[in-house]
C-alpha positions as semicolon CSV with decimal commas, in nm:
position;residue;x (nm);y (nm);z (nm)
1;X;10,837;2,107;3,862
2;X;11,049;1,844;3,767
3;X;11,267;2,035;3,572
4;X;11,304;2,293;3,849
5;X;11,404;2,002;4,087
6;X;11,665;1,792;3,848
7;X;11,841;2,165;3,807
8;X;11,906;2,154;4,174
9;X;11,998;1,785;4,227
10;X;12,374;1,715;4,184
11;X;12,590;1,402;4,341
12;X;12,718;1,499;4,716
13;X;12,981;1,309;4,883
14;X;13,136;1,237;5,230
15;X;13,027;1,485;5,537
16;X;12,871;1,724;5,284
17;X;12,585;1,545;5,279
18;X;12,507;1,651;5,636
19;X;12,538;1,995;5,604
20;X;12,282;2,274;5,730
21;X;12,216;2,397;5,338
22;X;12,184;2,120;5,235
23;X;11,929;1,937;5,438
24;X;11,687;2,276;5,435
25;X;11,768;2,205;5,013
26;X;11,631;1,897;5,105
27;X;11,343;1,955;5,245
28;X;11,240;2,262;5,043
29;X;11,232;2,019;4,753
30;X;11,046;1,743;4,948
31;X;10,775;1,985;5,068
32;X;10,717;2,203;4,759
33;X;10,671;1,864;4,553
34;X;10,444;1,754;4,786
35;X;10,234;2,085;4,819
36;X;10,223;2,104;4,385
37;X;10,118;1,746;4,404
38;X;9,843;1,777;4,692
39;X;9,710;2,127;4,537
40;X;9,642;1,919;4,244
41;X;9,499;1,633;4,329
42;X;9,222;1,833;4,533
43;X;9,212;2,043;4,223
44;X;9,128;1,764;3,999
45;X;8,872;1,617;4,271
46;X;8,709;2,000;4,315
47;X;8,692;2,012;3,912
48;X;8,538;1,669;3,907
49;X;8,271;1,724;4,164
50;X;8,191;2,083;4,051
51;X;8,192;1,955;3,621
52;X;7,912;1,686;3,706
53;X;7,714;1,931;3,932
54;X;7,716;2,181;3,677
55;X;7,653;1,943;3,398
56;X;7,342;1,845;3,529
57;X;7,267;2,182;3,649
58;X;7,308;2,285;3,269
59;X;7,126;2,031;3,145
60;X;6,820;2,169;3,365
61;X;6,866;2,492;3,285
62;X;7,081;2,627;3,023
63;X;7,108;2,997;3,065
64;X;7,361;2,872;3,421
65;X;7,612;2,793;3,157
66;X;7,824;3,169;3,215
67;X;7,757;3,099;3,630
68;X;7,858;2,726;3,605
69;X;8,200;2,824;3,373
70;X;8,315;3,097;3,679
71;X;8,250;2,824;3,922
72;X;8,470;2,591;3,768
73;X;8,728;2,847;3,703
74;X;8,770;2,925;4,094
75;X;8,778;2,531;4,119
76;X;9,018;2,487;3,886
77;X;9,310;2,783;4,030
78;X;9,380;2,553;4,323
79;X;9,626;2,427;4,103
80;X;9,744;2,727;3,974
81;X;9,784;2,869;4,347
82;X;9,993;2,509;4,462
83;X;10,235;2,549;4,145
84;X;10,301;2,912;4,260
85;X;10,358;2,835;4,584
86;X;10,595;2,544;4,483
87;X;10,783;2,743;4,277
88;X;10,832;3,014;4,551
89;X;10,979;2,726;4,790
90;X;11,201;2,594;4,558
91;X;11,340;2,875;4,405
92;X;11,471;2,957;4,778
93;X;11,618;2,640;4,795
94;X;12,052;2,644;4,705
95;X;12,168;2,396;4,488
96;X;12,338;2,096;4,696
97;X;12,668;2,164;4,776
């Protein structure tokens, strides 16, 4: 995301800075950064909780491996879904002007 964002970022002086396109460039790049960061955080915390539940459920009974795996694929496309939507907000975003 990173990339995405430096492509858009250029130096802006005088009364440009105050215009309409770019504040909403602004904040399109404030709030799809934060939504990519936020979707993965909670993604990392779901994988975390849902690896040690299904380690121990493993360890109990191994034949839960296949159910355990599909659980911590649904965990794990939070992230997946935040990056998309970051990328959809940003890509709407003009480059400053």
């Amino acid at each position: 995301m990173s990339i995405i964002f430096s492509s858009k970022l250029k130096m802006v002086e005088g009364d440009a800075i105050y215009s309409a396109s770019n504040y909403f460039t602004g904040y399109a790049l404030f709030w799809s950064g934060l939504t990519v960061g936020m979707s993965n955080l909670i993604c990392g915390v779901s994988v975390g909780i849902n690896g040690s539940s299904a380690a121990l459920a493993d360890a109990a009974d191994p034949t839960l491996f296949v159910k355990m795996l599909v659980v911590e694929i649904f965990s794990s496309v939070l992230g997946l879904f935040g990056l998309i939507i970051g990328l959809l907000v940003s890509s709407k975003a003009l480059d400053f002007q």
